[in-house]
């Protein structure tokens, strides 16, 4: 018992020290970003204002493509969470998670809101963790694909893009064949399964938790492969919509690059910024997108207004959507309450069935008159 208590105490100390270190690091990064923003923003505002005067429709265009990307993400979450979330529940979970991700970095806020919505819809904690892990793996694959395609397009053009697609297809086919062969050999050997060892979640190391999550994801994908395709397709569609909006915003602000190059710059820059755990990618996303545009041939004075406007719309749009959804929910509740009050007022007053008995108990009925002789 003493050894177990000592181990538990050491684990708690390591967790507290690690969380404190992460918080301090995050605050330091945020302080650096604030200082950089105060230095850069005054020089960007004149160019941004002049570009907005010449093309006032660019923010609306970016908002439209953000709506398309959000719709694709909601459809993907609804598909992989079928049975647990309705369309309204999936939309609330996605929008709420996006807003939470503005505060909690590295997608932890979005995962927490998604998991809470799944548990509220009837999913167990294990099922919710599997769905969240599947969505996260699909997002990682989408970011990796975007990085490869974006860099290949920026460096080699169409030839590099086709090369990446062909190589990726060959790798998928080879890995699939190897997995089938290994499964067939394992089945032929008929090795007895080892006795499972139960390890409490509090006693698991990070590597063991990652392995357990990976096993859950693989099991869910094997059971229903269509879920993995739906999650990956939704992530890729959302990334393509945002990339198109970014490219059109760059073209609208007069940056002399093609739509394809602008999309490649967005995919590469977003994938690079995803490796930095800042809230909503603030700072890292702007730096990566500016660098990608400059690699594509844009100047610093051209890239700054495009990136700042695009990021401003992307950051503000979920907050506005969440506020609209909250106002709509409140309006529906108030309307339902008003209808209930009107319905109650129109209903005729029906006395309680026990009321006659109470009246008789208080005022007993008079005795009948005696019969006349």
Short mmCIF file of C-alpha atoms in Angstrom, two decimals:
data_model
loop_
_atom_site.label_atom_id
_atom_site.label_comp_id
_atom_site.label_asym_id
_atom_site.label_seq_id
_atom_site.Cartn_x
_atom_site.Cartn_y
_atom_site.Cartn_z
CA UNK A 1 0.00 0.00 0.00
CA UNK A 2 2.82 2.39 0.84
CA UNK A 3 4.48 1.77 -2.53
CA UNK A 4 1.18 2.34 -4.39
CA UNK A 5 0.51 5.58 -2.48
CA UNK A 6 4.06 6.78 -3.21
CA UNK A 7 3.65 5.97 -6.91
CA UNK A 8 0.31 7.77 -7.05
CA UNK A 9 1.77 10.82 -5.31
CA UNK A 10 4.70 10.95 -7.72
CA UNK A 11 2.36 10.66 -10.69
CA UNK A 12 0.23 13.52 -9.37
CA UNK A 13 3.31 15.68 -8.85
CA UNK A 14 4.53 14.99 -12.39
CA UNK A 15 1.08 15.82 -13.79
CA UNK A 16 0.89 19.07 -11.80
CA UNK A 17 4.41 20.07 -12.83
CA UNK A 18 3.71 19.24 -16.47
CA UNK A 19 0.44 21.17 -16.51
CA UNK A 20 2.08 24.17 -14.80
CA UNK A 21 4.90 24.12 -17.31
CA UNK A 22 2.46 23.99 -20.21
CA UNK A 23 0.45 26.90 -18.81
CA UNK A 24 3.59 29.00 -18.32
CA UNK A 25 4.77 28.21 -21.84
CA UNK A 26 1.38 29.10 -23.30
CA UNK A 27 1.31 32.41 -21.43
CA UNK A 28 4.80 33.21 -22.68
CA UNK A 29 3.77 32.46 -26.27
CA UNK A 30 0.65 34.61 -25.90
CA UNK A 31 2.72 37.49 -24.50
CA UNK A 32 5.09 37.28 -27.48
CA UNK A 33 2.14 37.26 -29.86
CA UNK A 34 0.61 40.32 -28.20
CA UNK A 35 3.89 42.23 -28.49
CA UNK A 36 4.32 41.22 -32.13
CA UNK A 37 0.72 42.18 -32.87
CA UNK A 38 1.13 45.60 -31.32
CA UNK A 39 4.22 46.17 -33.44
CA UNK A 40 2.88 44.83 -36.76
CA UNK A 41 -0.78 45.85 -36.72
CA UNK A 42 -0.19 49.63 -37.04
CA UNK A 43 1.83 49.05 -40.21
CA UNK A 44 -0.75 46.65 -41.67
CA UNK A 45 -3.89 48.71 -41.06
CA UNK A 46 -3.33 51.34 -43.81
CA UNK A 47 -2.86 48.67 -46.50
CA UNK A 48 -5.79 46.69 -45.17
CA UNK A 49 -8.11 49.70 -45.17
CA UNK A 50 -7.16 50.67 -48.72
CA UNK A 51 -7.65 47.09 -49.94
CA UNK A 52 -11.04 46.93 -48.23
CA UNK A 53 -12.16 50.12 -49.90
CA UNK A 54 -11.32 48.77 -53.34
CA UNK A 55 -12.76 45.28 -52.69
CA UNK A 56 -15.40 45.39 -49.92
CA UNK A 57 -16.87 42.03 -50.97
CA UNK A 58 -13.81 39.97 -49.93
CA UNK A 59 -14.87 39.44 -46.26
CA UNK A 60 -18.30 38.27 -47.39
CA UNK A 61 -16.68 35.83 -49.83
CA UNK A 62 -14.47 34.41 -47.10
CA UNK A 63 -17.50 34.07 -44.80
CA UNK A 64 -19.40 32.14 -47.49
CA UNK A 65 -16.57 29.62 -47.89
CA UNK A 66 -16.29 29.35 -44.11
CA UNK A 67 -19.98 28.43 -44.02
CA UNK A 68 -19.38 25.75 -46.66
CA UNK A 69 -16.44 24.35 -44.69
CA UNK A 70 -18.46 24.38 -41.47
CA UNK A 71 -21.33 22.57 -43.19
CA UNK A 72 -18.93 19.87 -44.40
CA UNK A 73 -17.50 19.44 -40.89
CA UNK A 74 -20.96 19.23 -39.32
CA UNK A 75 -22.00 16.61 -41.89
CA UNK A 76 -18.88 14.58 -41.12
CA UNK A 77 -19.45 14.68 -37.37
CA UNK A 78 -23.09 13.78 -37.86
CA UNK A 79 -22.05 10.78 -39.98
CA UNK A 80 -19.52 9.35 -37.52
CA UNK A 81 -21.76 10.09 -34.52
CA UNK A 82 -24.94 8.62 -36.00
CA UNK A 83 -27.23 7.45 -33.23
CA UNK A 84 -25.78 9.89 -30.72
CA UNK A 85 -26.14 13.33 -32.32
CA UNK A 86 -28.89 14.89 -34.39
CA UNK A 87 -28.14 17.53 -37.01
CA UNK A 88 -28.80 20.30 -34.52
CA UNK A 89 -26.67 18.52 -31.93
CA UNK A 90 -23.79 18.09 -34.39
CA UNK A 91 -24.01 21.76 -35.38
CA UNK A 92 -24.06 22.88 -31.75
CA UNK A 93 -21.13 20.62 -30.88
CA UNK A 94 -19.04 21.83 -33.83
CA UNK A 95 -19.74 25.54 -33.39
CA UNK A 96 -19.35 25.34 -29.62
CA UNK A 97 -16.12 23.38 -30.00
CA UNK A 98 -14.76 25.91 -32.46
CA UNK A 99 -15.48 28.73 -30.03
CA UNK A 100 -13.93 26.76 -27.16
CA UNK A 101 -10.87 26.20 -29.32
CA UNK A 102 -10.37 29.97 -29.33
CA UNK A 103 -9.49 29.67 -25.64
CA UNK A 104 -8.11 26.15 -25.12
CA UNK A 105 -5.26 25.35 -27.55
CA UNK A 106 -4.39 22.32 -29.69
CA UNK A 107 -8.00 21.32 -30.34
CA UNK A 108 -8.52 20.25 -26.71
CA UNK A 109 -11.47 22.60 -26.28
CA UNK A 110 -13.21 21.31 -29.41
CA UNK A 111 -12.60 17.70 -28.36
CA UNK A 112 -14.03 18.37 -24.91
CA UNK A 113 -17.22 19.93 -26.28
CA UNK A 114 -17.58 17.13 -28.85
CA UNK A 115 -17.15 14.49 -26.16
CA UNK A 116 -19.66 16.18 -23.85
CA UNK A 117 -22.21 16.30 -26.67
CA UNK A 118 -21.66 12.60 -27.45
CA UNK A 119 -22.07 11.59 -23.80
CA UNK A 120 -25.20 13.69 -23.54
CA UNK A 121 -26.54 11.92 -26.62
CA UNK A 122 -26.18 8.55 -24.92
CA UNK A 123 -22.68 7.45 -25.88
CA UNK A 124 -20.43 5.85 -23.31
CA UNK A 125 -17.07 7.38 -22.48
CA UNK A 126 -15.30 4.67 -24.49
CA UNK A 127 -17.51 5.21 -27.54
CA UNK A 128 -17.09 8.99 -27.30
CA UNK A 129 -13.31 8.64 -27.04
CA UNK A 130 -13.31 6.40 -30.13
CA UNK A 131 -15.36 8.87 -32.18
CA UNK A 132 -13.17 11.80 -31.10
CA UNK A 133 -10.01 9.85 -31.89
CA UNK A 134 -11.36 8.91 -35.32
CA UNK A 135 -12.11 12.57 -36.07
CA UNK A 136 -8.66 13.62 -34.84
CA UNK A 137 -6.89 11.00 -36.95
CA UNK A 138 -8.88 12.10 -40.00
CA UNK A 139 -7.85 15.69 -39.30
CA UNK A 140 -4.20 14.68 -38.99
CA UNK A 141 -4.37 12.82 -42.31
CA UNK A 142 -6.04 15.83 -43.94
CA UNK A 143 -3.31 18.17 -42.64
CA UNK A 144 -0.58 15.78 -43.78
CA UNK A 145 -2.12 15.45 -47.22
CA UNK A 146 -2.51 19.21 -47.44
CA UNK A 147 1.14 19.74 -46.53
CA UNK A 148 2.38 17.28 -49.15
CA UNK A 149 0.07 18.55 -51.88
CA UNK A 150 0.72 22.20 -51.05
CA UNK A 151 4.51 21.91 -51.00
CA UNK A 152 4.53 19.81 -54.17
CA UNK A 153 2.30 22.31 -55.96
CA UNK A 154 4.35 25.30 -54.84
CA UNK A 155 7.66 23.72 -55.86
CA UNK A 156 6.87 21.63 -58.95
CA UNK A 157 3.38 22.58 -60.11
CA UNK A 158 1.10 20.00 -61.66
CA UNK A 159 3.89 17.46 -62.09
CA UNK A 160 4.71 17.49 -58.39
CA UNK A 161 1.02 17.24 -57.51
CA UNK A 162 0.51 14.20 -59.73
CA UNK A 163 3.68 12.60 -58.36
CA UNK A 164 2.44 12.96 -54.78
CA UNK A 165 -0.96 11.50 -55.68
CA UNK A 166 0.56 8.50 -57.46
CA UNK A 167 3.05 7.81 -54.66
CA UNK A 168 0.37 8.12 -51.99
CA UNK A 169 -1.90 5.72 -53.89
CA UNK A 170 0.92 3.17 -54.22
CA UNK A 171 1.75 3.46 -50.51
CA UNK A 172 -1.89 2.87 -49.54
CA UNK A 173 -2.15 -0.18 -51.79
CA UNK A 174 1.14 -1.67 -50.56
CA UNK A 175 0.26 -1.11 -46.89
CA UNK A 176 -3.14 -2.69 -47.41
CA UNK A 177 -1.58 -5.79 -49.03
CA UNK A 178 1.01 -6.10 -46.25
CA UNK A 179 -1.66 -5.86 -43.56
CA UNK A 180 -3.69 -8.60 -45.25
CA UNK A 181 -0.66 -10.88 -45.53
CA UNK A 182 0.31 -10.35 -41.91
CA UNK A 183 -3.26 -11.06 -40.80
CA UNK A 184 -3.34 -14.26 -42.89
CA UNK A 185 -0.02 -15.49 -41.43
CA UNK A 186 -1.15 -14.73 -37.91
CA UNK A 187 -4.39 -16.62 -38.47
CA UNK A 188 -2.46 -19.60 -39.90
CA UNK A 189 -0.16 -19.81 -36.88
CA UNK A 190 -3.14 -19.93 -34.50
CA UNK A 191 -1.19 -18.45 -31.62
CA UNK A 192 -3.29 -18.38 -28.44
CA UNK A 193 -4.18 -14.93 -27.26
CA UNK A 194 -2.23 -13.79 -24.21
CA UNK A 195 -4.04 -13.30 -20.95
CA UNK A 196 -5.15 -9.66 -20.84
CA UNK A 197 -3.65 -7.59 -18.06
CA UNK A 198 -5.95 -4.98 -16.66
CA UNK A 199 -4.27 -1.63 -16.17
CA UNK A 200 -6.16 1.18 -14.52
CA UNK A 201 -6.34 4.47 -16.51
CA UNK A 202 -4.58 6.34 -13.70
CA UNK A 203 -1.65 3.90 -13.89
CA UNK A 204 -1.24 4.03 -17.68
CA UNK A 205 1.67 5.84 -19.23
CA UNK A 206 1.28 8.18 -22.19
CA UNK A 207 2.49 5.48 -24.58
CA UNK A 208 -0.05 3.00 -23.21
CA UNK A 209 -2.87 5.51 -23.56
CA UNK A 210 -1.84 6.24 -27.15
CA UNK A 211 -1.77 2.51 -27.93
CA UNK A 212 -5.19 1.98 -26.35
CA UNK A 213 -6.65 4.87 -28.34
CA UNK A 214 -5.07 3.55 -31.53
CA UNK A 215 -6.56 0.09 -30.92
CA UNK A 216 -10.01 1.63 -30.38
CA UNK A 217 -9.73 3.63 -33.60
CA UNK A 218 -8.56 0.61 -35.62
CA UNK A 219 -11.36 -1.52 -34.19
CA UNK A 220 -14.00 1.08 -35.07
CA UNK A 221 -12.60 1.50 -38.59
CA UNK A 222 -12.57 -2.26 -39.17
CA UNK A 223 -16.13 -2.55 -37.94
CA UNK A 224 -17.43 0.29 -40.16
CA UNK A 225 -14.93 1.51 -42.78
CA UNK A 226 -17.48 3.98 -44.11
CA UNK A 227 -17.04 6.04 -40.94
CA UNK A 228 -13.35 6.60 -41.65
CA UNK A 229 -14.11 7.61 -45.24
CA UNK A 230 -16.83 10.00 -44.05
CA UNK A 231 -14.52 11.64 -41.49
CA UNK A 232 -11.62 11.97 -43.94
CA UNK A 233 -13.88 13.23 -46.72
CA UNK A 234 -15.42 15.86 -44.44
CA UNK A 235 -12.00 17.07 -43.29
CA UNK A 236 -10.66 17.27 -46.85
CA UNK A 237 -13.79 19.06 -48.10
CA UNK A 238 -13.60 21.61 -45.28
CA UNK A 239 -9.91 22.23 -45.98
CA UNK A 240 -10.59 22.64 -49.71
CA UNK A 241 -13.38 25.18 -49.03
CA UNK A 242 -11.18 27.28 -46.75
CA UNK A 243 -8.29 27.05 -49.20
CA UNK A 244 -10.55 28.30 -52.00
CA UNK A 245 -11.73 31.21 -49.86
CA UNK A 246 -8.14 32.12 -49.00
CA UNK A 247 -7.07 31.99 -52.65
CA UNK A 248 -10.01 34.14 -53.78
CA UNK A 249 -9.28 36.66 -51.01
CA UNK A 250 -5.68 36.90 -52.19
CA UNK A 251 -6.82 37.40 -55.77
CA UNK A 252 -9.38 40.00 -54.66
CA UNK A 253 -6.67 42.00 -52.90
CA UNK A 254 -4.54 42.07 -56.02
CA UNK A 255 -1.94 39.42 -55.17
CA UNK A 256 -0.61 38.16 -58.51
CA UNK A 257 -0.89 34.41 -57.93
CA UNK A 258 -3.22 31.84 -59.41
CA UNK A 259 -6.10 30.26 -57.52
CA UNK A 260 -4.29 26.93 -57.41
CA UNK A 261 -1.13 28.45 -55.98
CA UNK A 262 -3.18 30.32 -53.35
CA UNK A 263 -4.90 27.08 -52.33
CA UNK A 264 -1.55 25.31 -52.11
CA UNK A 265 -0.17 28.12 -49.95
CA UNK A 266 -3.11 27.82 -47.57
CA UNK A 267 -2.88 24.02 -47.30
CA UNK A 268 0.85 24.08 -46.63
CA UNK A 269 0.67 26.99 -44.19
CA UNK A 270 -2.26 25.56 -42.22
CA UNK A 271 -0.58 22.16 -41.91
CA UNK A 272 2.59 23.78 -40.58
CA UNK A 273 0.68 25.94 -38.09
CA UNK A 274 -1.20 22.92 -36.73
CA UNK A 275 2.05 21.75 -35.09
CA UNK A 276 2.09 24.81 -32.78
CA UNK A 277 -0.36 24.46 -29.86
CA UNK A 278 -1.67 28.01 -29.64
CA UNK A 279 -5.37 28.89 -29.18
CA UNK A 280 -6.99 28.72 -32.64
CA UNK A 281 -3.49 28.79 -34.16
CA UNK A 282 -3.17 32.51 -33.39
CA UNK A 283 0.29 33.66 -34.36
CA UNK A 284 1.48 30.39 -35.85
CA UNK A 285 -1.21 30.32 -38.57
CA UNK A 286 -0.57 33.93 -39.58
CA UNK A 287 3.19 33.37 -39.74
CA UNK A 288 2.84 30.17 -41.76
CA UNK A 289 0.33 31.68 -44.20
CA UNK A 290 2.44 34.79 -44.74
CA UNK A 291 5.50 32.63 -45.36
CA UNK A 292 3.58 30.42 -47.79
CA UNK A 293 2.32 33.42 -49.76
CA UNK A 294 5.81 34.89 -49.92
CA UNK A 295 7.11 31.51 -51.11
CA UNK A 296 4.45 31.61 -53.81
CA UNK A 297 5.78 34.95 -55.02
CA UNK A 298 3.80 37.57 -53.08
CA UNK A 299 5.48 40.44 -51.29
CA UNK A 300 5.25 41.06 -47.58
CA UNK A 301 3.07 44.16 -48.08
CA UNK A 302 0.66 42.10 -50.20
CA UNK A 303 0.57 39.05 -47.94
CA UNK A 304 -0.09 40.83 -44.64
CA UNK A 305 -3.53 42.34 -45.46
CA UNK A 306 -4.76 39.10 -47.03
CA UNK A 307 -3.73 36.93 -44.10
CA UNK A 308 -4.97 39.33 -41.42
CA UNK A 309 -8.37 39.79 -43.07
CA UNK A 310 -8.82 36.06 -43.70
CA UNK A 311 -7.84 35.15 -40.16
CA UNK A 312 -10.07 37.88 -38.70
CA UNK A 313 -13.11 36.49 -40.53
CA UNK A 314 -12.26 32.89 -39.59
CA UNK A 315 -11.80 33.79 -35.92
CA UNK A 316 -14.89 36.00 -35.60
CA UNK A 317 -17.34 33.94 -37.71
CA UNK A 318 -17.74 31.05 -35.19
CA UNK A 319 -18.36 33.50 -32.35
CA UNK A 320 -21.06 35.26 -34.37
CA UNK A 321 -22.60 31.91 -35.35
CA UNK A 322 -22.62 30.78 -31.72
CA UNK A 323 -24.27 34.03 -30.64
CA UNK A 324 -26.94 33.66 -33.35
CA UNK A 325 -27.59 30.04 -32.32
CA UNK A 326 -27.88 31.04 -28.65
CA UNK A 327 -30.27 33.87 -29.51
CA UNK A 328 -32.36 31.54 -31.69
CA UNK A 329 -32.50 28.93 -28.91
CA UNK A 330 -33.58 31.57 -26.39
CA UNK A 331 -36.21 32.93 -28.80
CA UNK A 332 -37.62 29.44 -29.38
CA UNK A 333 -37.81 28.79 -25.65
CA UNK A 334 -39.57 32.10 -24.98
CA UNK A 335 -41.97 31.48 -27.88
CA UNK A 336 -42.80 28.00 -26.56
CA UNK A 337 -43.42 29.41 -23.08
CA UNK A 338 -45.72 32.11 -24.48
CA UNK A 339 -47.68 29.53 -26.47
CA UNK A 340 -48.05 27.38 -23.37
CA UNK A 341 -49.39 30.34 -21.39
CA UNK A 342 -51.91 31.20 -24.14
CA UNK A 343 -53.02 27.58 -24.36
CA UNK A 344 -53.54 27.45 -20.62
CA UNK A 345 -55.56 30.69 -20.67
CA UNK A 346 -57.85 29.41 -23.44
CA UNK A 347 -58.64 26.10 -21.72
CA UNK A 348 -61.97 26.06 -19.76
CA UNK A 349 -61.72 25.81 -16.03
CA UNK A 350 -62.38 22.19 -15.01
CA UNK A 351 -62.97 21.64 -11.30
CA UNK A 352 -60.84 19.08 -9.59
CA UNK A 353 -62.59 15.68 -9.22
CA UNK A 354 -62.14 15.77 -5.44
CA UNK A 355 -63.76 19.20 -5.12
CA UNK A 356 -67.40 17.91 -4.58
CA UNK A 357 -66.22 15.62 -1.78
CA UNK A 358 -64.43 18.50 -0.10
CA UNK A 359 -67.54 20.69 -0.35
CA UNK A 360 -69.68 17.94 1.12
CA UNK A 361 -67.25 17.47 3.97
CA UNK A 362 -67.37 21.16 4.79
CA UNK A 363 -71.11 21.66 4.14
CA UNK A 364 -72.93 18.33 4.48
CA UNK A 365 -76.09 17.88 2.42
CA UNK A 366 -79.36 18.59 4.30
CA UNK A 367 -81.35 15.60 5.52
CA UNK A 368 -84.34 14.69 3.36
CA UNK A 369 -87.76 15.75 4.58
CA UNK A 370 -89.73 13.10 6.43
CA UNK A 371 -92.50 11.54 4.44
CA UNK A 372 -95.97 12.93 5.17
CA UNK A 373 -98.27 10.57 7.06
#
